[in-house]
């Protein structure tokens, strides 16, 4: 009988890999797991609860906030606050950073950037949604932590991951030593190791992009889509087009099956749509740790400078060979002028 390894046990066992670890990061990951279970409970019965639909407010991105966006935001902030291992939260749903000023938290080492509910347009239609998180160590213990501690390059992340609320609920994360996936077993209320050492196939036959924006894409992206659609049995083309509209769900599928996910610049979104700090960087760290690649078309996402908390970036992410192939279509931004 295979041994059931819970997330908590796994985190503790893996702590040994970090000789100087005192358990703070382990406890922080535990807190994220607790909030994930609470949000999962609401997502699972959303139709029965008064939690579907718009909240009547907009966030800094000008997007209509969904009730579940706000609920998830509150649950993760509350869990991080009571856990005491996080001093600052940066969230998609809050214009400014949130300082967790409790006696314990204010001296905490870690910063969490979070997309509390990813795939908001899919909440009301029972299509998988997710949560994305990114963890940094504060830059210095001097003075009180601030925006500078959040606006670190993606290469500085100490951990990152996502939760997918789908037909089953999974938590997938990395601390820079590979990627592991845990499935929530509702009968024991525990995330259990189900996908050890996840590796994204070097190549795949799935491309994932919102082709509804086709006319607004740069010519280079249009050319790459054409390349994906051409008949060529040698290279298993045409590829299958798959687009769920929840970044977490589209990337989870590609992580397991192989494939490329693209959210490029468009004439309507000249910097792309997805946010660097709490969507692109954590997913890039994770996919790279699984053997994949993530760029903005020509530069590694993790090396991009952060200028604004809610900064956007185009992203080409997934199977290494497919992203490299896409980059060979010269995906340089200025190209936008031609569309
Ligand atoms: O509807 P579009 O323009 O294709 O955008 C879909 C993308 O937007 C997102 O929903 C943005 O994330 P949020 O739902 O967290 O705002 C991604 O999950 C998804 O990949
Ligand atoms: Mg999102
Ligand atoms: Mg969101």
CSV table of C-alpha atoms and ligand atoms in Angstrom, one decimal, residues 59 61 63 69 92-93 115-122 132 209-210 213 243 245-248 250 261 263 273-275 278-279, ligand 1:
chain,number,residue,atom,x,y,z
A,59,UNK,CA,-10.1,46.9,-8.8
A,61,UNK,CA,-7.0,47.2,-13.2
A,63,UNK,CA,-12.0,45.1,-13.7
A,69,UNK,CA,-12.4,37.5,-5.9
A,92,UNK,CA,-4.5,41.7,-7.5
A,93,UNK,CA,-7.6,42.9,-5.7
A,115,UNK,CA,-3.8,36.5,-7.4
A,116,UNK,CA,-6.5,35.3,-5.0
A,117,UNK,CA,-8.9,34.1,-7.7
A,118,UNK,CA,-7.6,33.5,-11.2
A,119,UNK,CA,-10.0,33.0,-14.1
A,120,UNK,CA,-12.7,35.3,-12.6
A,121,UNK,CA,-14.6,35.3,-15.9
A,122,UNK,CA,-15.2,31.6,-15.4
A,132,UNK,CA,-1.6,32.0,-7.8
A,209,UNK,CA,-4.2,31.6,-26.9
A,210,UNK,CA,-7.4,33.7,-27.1
A,213,UNK,CA,-8.2,38.8,-30.2
A,243,UNK,CA,-8.2,27.8,-24.2
A,245,UNK,CA,-9.6,31.3,-20.1
A,246,UNK,CA,-8.2,30.6,-16.6
A,247,UNK,CA,-4.4,31.0,-16.7
A,248,UNK,CA,-4.0,28.4,-13.9
A,250,UNK,CA,-4.5,26.4,-19.1
A,261,UNK,CA,0.3,29.2,-23.5
A,263,UNK,CA,-1.0,36.0,-23.9
A,273,UNK,CA,-2.9,41.6,-20.0
A,274,UNK,CA,-1.4,39.3,-17.3
A,275,UNK,CA,0.3,40.8,-14.3
A,278,UNK,CA,1.4,37.7,-9.1
A,279,UNK,CA,0.6,35.9,-12.4
B,1,LIG,O1,-10.6,36.6,-21.4
B,1,LIG,P1,-9.1,36.8,-21.9
B,1,LIG,O2,-8.8,38.2,-22.4
B,1,LIG,O3,-8.7,35.7,-22.8
B,1,LIG,O4,-8.3,36.7,-20.5
B,1,LIG,C1,-8.2,35.4,-19.8
B,1,LIG,C2,-7.1,35.6,-18.9
B,1,LIG,O5,-7.4,36.6,-17.9
B,1,LIG,C3,-7.4,36.0,-16.6
B,1,LIG,O6,-8.7,35.6,-16.2
B,1,LIG,C4,-6.9,37.1,-15.7
B,1,LIG,O7,-6.8,36.7,-14.4
B,1,LIG,P2,-7.9,37.1,-13.3
B,1,LIG,O8,-9.1,36.4,-13.5
B,1,LIG,O9,-7.2,36.8,-12.0
B,1,LIG,O10,-8.1,38.6,-13.4
B,1,LIG,C5,-6.5,34.8,-16.7
B,1,LIG,O11,-6.8,33.8,-15.8
B,1,LIG,C6,-6.8,34.3,-18.1
B,1,LIG,O12,-5.7,33.6,-18.7
